[in-house]
PDB file of C-alpha atoms in Angstrom:
ATOM      1  CA  ALA A   1     -85.009 -41.888  43.762  1.00 48.00           C
ATOM      2  CA  THR A   2     -86.583 -45.958  43.911  1.00 49.00           C
ATOM      3  CA  ASP A   3     -87.956 -44.884  40.351  1.00 50.00           C
ATOM      4  CA  SER A   4     -84.362 -44.192  39.182  1.00 46.00           C
ATOM      5  CA  ALA A   5     -83.112 -47.058  41.009  1.00 44.00           C
ATOM      6  CA  MET A   6     -85.640 -49.217  39.418  1.00 43.00           C
ATOM      7  CA  ASP A   7     -85.111 -47.669  35.855  1.00 44.00           C
ATOM      8  CA  VAL A   8     -81.459 -48.651  36.097  1.00 43.00           C
ATOM      9  CA  GLU A   9     -82.361 -52.408  37.037  1.00 46.00           C
ATOM     10  CA  ILE A  10     -84.975 -53.067  34.237  1.00 45.00           C
ATOM     11  CA  HIS A  11     -81.777 -51.451  31.966  1.00 45.00           C
ATOM     12  CA  ASN A  12     -79.314 -53.832  33.453  1.00 46.00           C
ATOM     13  CA  GLU A  13     -82.037 -56.317  32.577  1.00 48.00           C
ATOM     14  CA  ASN A  14     -82.562 -55.620  28.902  1.00 47.00           C
ATOM     15  CA  HIS A  15     -78.700 -55.043  28.474  1.00 49.00           C
ATOM     16  CA  ASN A  16     -78.057 -58.251  29.879  1.00 50.00           C
ATOM     17  CA  ASN A  17     -80.865 -60.378  27.865  1.00 51.00           C
ATOM     18  CA  ASN A  18     -80.129 -63.029  25.114  1.00 53.00           C
ATOM     19  CA  ASN A  19     -81.537 -60.462  22.724  1.00 53.00           C
ATOM     20  CA  ASN A  20     -78.791 -58.931  22.430  1.00 49.00           C
ATOM     21  CA  PRO A  21     -75.744 -60.369  20.277  1.00 47.00           C
ATOM     22  CA  PRO A  22     -73.219 -61.896  22.121  1.00 48.00           C
ATOM     23  CA  GLU A  23     -69.783 -60.660  23.146  1.00 50.00           C
ATOM     24  CA  HIS A  24     -67.003 -62.449  21.280  1.00 51.00           C
ATOM     25  CA  LYS A  25     -65.501 -64.580  23.689  1.00 57.00           C
ATOM     26  CA  LYS A  26     -62.302 -65.782  22.757  1.00 57.00           C
ATOM     27  CA  SER A  27     -61.901 -69.729  23.550  1.00 57.00           C
ATOM     28  CA  LEU A  28     -59.080 -71.444  25.443  1.00 53.00           C
ATOM     29  CA  CYS A  29     -56.985 -72.738  22.745  1.00 53.00           C
ATOM     30  CA  GLN A  30     -57.124 -68.993  21.185  1.00 54.00           C
ATOM     31  CA  LEU A  31     -55.592 -67.694  24.655  1.00 52.00           C
ATOM     32  CA  PHE A  32     -53.296 -69.951  24.714  1.00 52.00           C
ATOM     33  CA  PHE A  33     -52.335 -71.755  21.358  1.00 53.00           C
ATOM     34  CA  CYS A  34     -52.728 -68.134  19.549  1.00 54.00           C
ATOM     35  CA  SER A  35     -51.334 -68.458  15.574  1.00 51.00           C
ATOM     36  CA  ARG A  36     -49.204 -64.890  16.414  1.00 68.00           C
ATOM     37  CA  ALA A  37     -45.670 -64.997  15.294  1.00 77.00           C
ATOM     38  CA  ARG A  38     -44.418 -63.663  18.652  1.00 77.00           C
ATOM     39  CA  THR A  39     -46.016 -66.580  21.032  1.00 80.00           C
ATOM     40  CA  TRP A  40     -44.960 -69.021  18.724  1.00 82.00           C
ATOM     41  CA  SER A  41     -41.117 -67.127  17.929  1.00 82.00           C
ATOM     42  CA  CYS A  42     -41.160 -66.949  21.738  1.00 83.00           C
ATOM     43  CA  THR A  43     -41.670 -70.988  22.558  1.00 85.00           C
ATOM     44  CA  PHE A  44     -39.451 -72.118  19.844  1.00 87.00           C
ATOM     45  CA  VAL A  45     -36.192 -69.829  20.658  1.00 84.00           C
ATOM     46  CA  ALA A  46     -37.438 -70.954  24.592  1.00 86.00           C
ATOM     47  CA  SER A  47     -37.485 -74.105  23.116  1.00 89.00           C
ATOM     48  CA  ALA A  48     -34.176 -74.347  21.188  1.00 87.00           C
ATOM     49  CA  SER A  49     -31.998 -72.401  24.130  1.00 86.00           C
ATOM     50  CA  TYR A  50     -32.979 -74.790  26.491  1.00 89.00           C
ATOM     51  CA  GLY A  51     -32.279 -77.715  24.313  1.00 90.00           C
ATOM     52  CA  LEU A  52     -28.924 -76.717  23.491  1.00 85.00           C
ATOM     53  CA  MET A  53     -28.509 -75.460  26.837  1.00 87.00           C
ATOM     54  CA  VAL A  54     -28.639 -79.718  28.075  1.00 90.00           C
ATOM     55  CA  TYR A  55     -26.702 -80.735  25.120  1.00 87.00           C
ATOM     56  CA  PHE A  56     -23.701 -78.427  25.763  1.00 85.00           C
ATOM     57  CA  MET A  57     -23.787 -78.667  29.150  1.00 87.00           C
ATOM     58  CA  ALA A  58     -24.234 -82.544  28.894  1.00 88.00           C
ATOM     59  CA  ALA A  59     -21.812 -83.199  26.477  1.00 87.00           C
ATOM     60  CA  VAL A  60     -18.445 -81.067  27.913  1.00 90.00           C
ATOM     61  CA  PRO A  61     -17.806 -83.254  31.323  1.00 91.00           C
ATOM     62  CA  LEU A  62     -18.040 -86.278  29.232  1.00 91.00           C
ATOM     63  CA  ALA A  63     -15.358 -85.168  26.331  1.00 90.00           C
ATOM     64  CA  MET A  64     -13.803 -83.341  29.458  1.00 93.00           C
ATOM     65  CA  THR A  65     -12.661 -87.050  30.835  1.00 94.00           C
ATOM     66  CA  ASP A  66     -12.739 -89.196  27.904  1.00 93.00           C
ATOM     67  CA  GLN A  67     -11.694 -87.572  24.967  1.00 91.00           C
ATOM     68  CA  GLU A  68      -9.358 -84.478  27.075  1.00 92.00           C
ATOM     69  CA  GLY A  69      -7.822 -86.549  30.307  1.00 94.00           C
ATOM     70  CA  PHE A  70      -9.055 -83.886  32.288  1.00 96.00           C
ATOM     71  CA  SER A  71      -9.890 -84.854  35.648  1.00 96.00           C
ATOM     72  CA  PHE A  72     -13.059 -85.180  37.149  1.00 95.00           C
ATOM     73  CA  SER A  73     -12.448 -82.417  39.383  1.00 96.00           C
ATOM     74  CA  GLU A  74     -11.781 -80.397  36.663  1.00 96.00           C
ATOM     75  CA  SER A  75     -14.723 -81.225  34.809  1.00 94.00           C
ATOM     76  CA  SER A  76     -16.590 -80.157  38.201  1.00 95.00           C
ATOM     77  CA  LEU A  77     -15.134 -76.544  38.077  1.00 96.00           C
ATOM     78  CA  VAL A  78     -16.506 -76.303  34.924  1.00 95.00           C
ATOM     79  CA  VAL A  79     -19.719 -77.160  35.522  1.00 94.00           C
ATOM     80  CA  GLN A  80     -19.878 -75.159  38.354  1.00 96.00           C
ATOM     81  CA  ILE A  81     -18.604 -72.202  36.630  1.00 95.00           C
ATOM     82  CA  HIS A  82     -21.869 -72.762  33.668  1.00 94.00           C
ATOM     83  CA  MET A  83     -24.409 -73.558  36.728  1.00 94.00           C
ATOM     84  CA  VAL A  84     -23.538 -70.065  38.409  1.00 96.00           C
ATOM     85  CA  THR A  85     -23.190 -68.181  35.184  1.00 93.00           C
ATOM     86  CA  MET A  86     -26.858 -69.760  34.328  1.00 93.00           C
ATOM     87  CA  PHE A  87     -28.882 -68.039  37.080  1.00 93.00           C
ATOM     88  CA  ALA A  88     -26.772 -65.341  38.860  1.00 94.00           C
ATOM     89  CA  PRO A  89     -27.303 -63.240  35.560  1.00 91.00           C
ATOM     90  CA  SER A  90     -31.176 -63.130  36.845  1.00 89.00           C
ATOM     91  CA  PHE A  91     -30.607 -60.314  38.930  1.00 90.00           C
ATOM     92  CA  VAL A  92     -30.542 -57.934  36.021  1.00 89.00           C
ATOM     93  CA  THR A  93     -32.054 -59.765  33.192  1.00 86.00           C
ATOM     94  CA  GLY A  94     -35.200 -58.334  33.616  1.00 83.00           C
ATOM     95  CA  TYR A  95     -33.848 -54.537  33.604  1.00 87.00           C
ATOM     96  CA  LEU A  96     -31.322 -55.526  30.582  1.00 86.00           C
ATOM     97  CA  TYR A  97     -34.635 -57.173  29.224  1.00 84.00           C
ATOM     98  CA  ARG A  98     -36.225 -53.297  29.563  1.00 86.00           C
ATOM     99  CA  TRP A  99     -33.662 -51.285  28.432  1.00 90.00           C
ATOM    100  CA  ILE A 100     -32.483 -53.181  25.264  1.00 89.00           C
ATOM    101  CA  GLY A 101     -35.751 -54.599  24.641  1.00 85.00           C
ATOM    102  CA  GLY A 102     -36.752 -58.280  24.130  1.00 80.00           C
ATOM    103  CA  PRO A 103     -36.186 -58.965  20.674  1.00 80.00           C
ATOM    104  CA  VAL A 104     -32.429 -57.216  20.735  1.00 86.00           C
ATOM    105  CA  VAL A 105     -31.396 -60.155  24.246  1.00 86.00           C
ATOM    106  CA  LEU A 106     -33.333 -62.690  21.955  1.00 80.00           C
ATOM    107  CA  ILE A 107     -31.367 -62.064  18.676  1.00 82.00           C
ATOM    108  CA  VAL A 108     -28.166 -61.863  20.787  1.00 84.00           C
ATOM    109  CA  SER A 109     -28.321 -64.526  23.052  1.00 85.00           C
ATOM    110  CA  GLY A 110     -29.099 -66.688  20.673  1.00 77.00           C
ATOM    111  CA  ALA A 111     -26.315 -66.345  18.405  1.00 82.00           C
ATOM    112  CA  CYS A 112     -24.479 -66.691  21.137  1.00 83.00           C
ATOM    113  CA  LEU A 113     -25.784 -69.838  22.191  1.00 79.00           C
ATOM    114  CA  PHE A 114     -25.123 -70.912  18.056  1.00 77.00           C
ATOM    115  CA  LEU A 115     -21.548 -69.259  18.262  1.00 80.00           C
ATOM    116  CA  ILE A 116     -20.562 -70.900  21.101  1.00 81.00           C
ATOM    117  CA  GLY A 117     -20.756 -74.787  19.080  1.00 72.00           C
ATOM    118  CA  SER A 118     -18.661 -73.438  16.911  1.00 72.00           C
ATOM    119  CA  ALA A 119     -16.249 -72.511  19.578  1.00 76.00           C
ATOM    120  CA  LEU A 120     -15.943 -75.945  21.131  1.00 75.00           C
ATOM    121  CA  VAL A 121     -15.224 -77.313  18.397  1.00 73.00           C
ATOM    122  CA  ASN A 122     -12.190 -75.417  17.812  1.00 79.00           C
ATOM    123  CA  ASP A 123     -10.772 -74.935  22.057  1.00 81.00           C
ATOM    124  CA  ARG A 124     -10.448 -78.008  23.886  1.00 85.00           C
ATOM    125  CA  SER A 125      -8.459 -76.738  26.608  1.00 90.00           C
ATOM    126  CA  MET A 126      -9.409 -75.560  30.021  1.00 93.00           C
ATOM    127  CA  ILE A 127     -10.282 -71.797  29.324  1.00 90.00           C
ATOM    128  CA  GLY A 128     -12.419 -73.032  26.039  1.00 88.00           C
ATOM    129  CA  PHE A 129     -14.209 -75.233  28.206  1.00 91.00           C
ATOM    130  CA  THR A 130     -14.549 -73.076  30.857  1.00 91.00           C
ATOM    131  CA  LEU A 131     -15.368 -69.838  28.643  1.00 88.00           C
ATOM    132  CA  SER A 132     -17.557 -71.886  26.386  1.00 88.00           C
ATOM    133  CA  GLN A 133     -19.466 -73.308  29.433  1.00 91.00           C
ATOM    134  CA  ALA A 134     -19.560 -69.317  31.085  1.00 90.00           C
ATOM    135  CA  PHE A 135     -20.709 -68.207  28.105  1.00 88.00           C
ATOM    136  CA  THR A 136     -23.752 -70.769  27.740  1.00 89.00           C
ATOM    137  CA  GLY A 137     -25.227 -70.003  30.845  1.00 91.00           C
ATOM    138  CA  LEU A 138     -25.401 -66.980  30.136  1.00 90.00           C
ATOM    139  CA  ALA A 139     -26.357 -66.929  26.912  1.00 89.00           C
ATOM    140  CA  TRP A 140     -29.386 -69.375  28.032  1.00 90.00           C
ATOM    141  CA  ASN A 141     -29.944 -67.254  30.863  1.00 91.00           C
ATOM    142  CA  LEU A 142     -30.914 -64.008  28.342  1.00 89.00           C
ATOM    143  CA  CYS A 143     -32.269 -66.383  26.335  1.00 88.00           C
ATOM    144  CA  PHE A 144     -34.604 -68.845  28.344  1.00 87.00           C
ATOM    145  CA  LEU A 145     -35.672 -65.646  30.385  1.00 87.00           C
ATOM    146  CA  SER A 146     -35.736 -63.420  27.490  1.00 85.00           C
ATOM    147  CA  ALA A 147     -38.560 -65.805  25.703  1.00 85.00           C
ATOM    148  CA  THR A 148     -40.621 -66.519  28.323  1.00 85.00           C
ATOM    149  CA  THR A 149     -41.322 -62.541  29.215  1.00 84.00           C
ATOM    150  CA  GLY A 150     -42.472 -62.346  25.836  1.00 83.00           C
ATOM    151  CA  LEU A 151     -44.738 -65.306  25.240  1.00 82.00           C
ATOM    152  CA  LYS A 152     -46.238 -64.005  28.530  1.00 81.00           C
ATOM    153  CA  SER A 153     -46.564 -60.646  27.381  1.00 77.00           C
ATOM    154  CA  SER A 154     -47.647 -61.618  24.143  1.00 75.00           C
ATOM    155  CA  LEU A 155     -50.313 -64.658  26.013  1.00 72.00           C
ATOM    156  CA  ILE A 156     -51.933 -61.295  28.144  1.00 68.00           C
ATOM    157  CA  MET A 157     -51.696 -59.388  24.577  1.00 62.00           C
ATOM    158  CA  SER A 158     -53.705 -62.205  23.129  1.00 56.00           C
ATOM    159  CA  ALA A 159     -55.873 -62.513  26.127  1.00 58.00           C
ATOM    160  CA  GLU A 160     -57.303 -58.863  25.874  1.00 57.00           C
TER     161      GLU A 160
END
């Protein structure tokens, strides 16, 4: 029994010595900054959705109070509704991502973000501001969480 254990140790030493060609190891750059289209598209979508959400969220209260004459409490209500719709759907976004699929959720929510911008230009009523901010929060939630989930899975795939 000791001879076979010794044979296994010798085999392991010979297998791991420097005479064998080295295994392909991915560099840190390949792991985190890989050139895969999915990784870059998810990064772009997450960045664009965040940028558009901040742009719409910051501009609406100013437009409501300064240009349209709404009160501070009315603009605060719109921002509160926006914040609720940004984070409340997080409980179901993962299920929606798995059920419909990440690319579909990304495309639909990204299109919603761009449509919201045109809705803000056309409807300057309290209902228009409220709905646009509510849908901005919802679209950001779907877009950002789907993009970060897609980014995570693409980086896991590139690490394998």
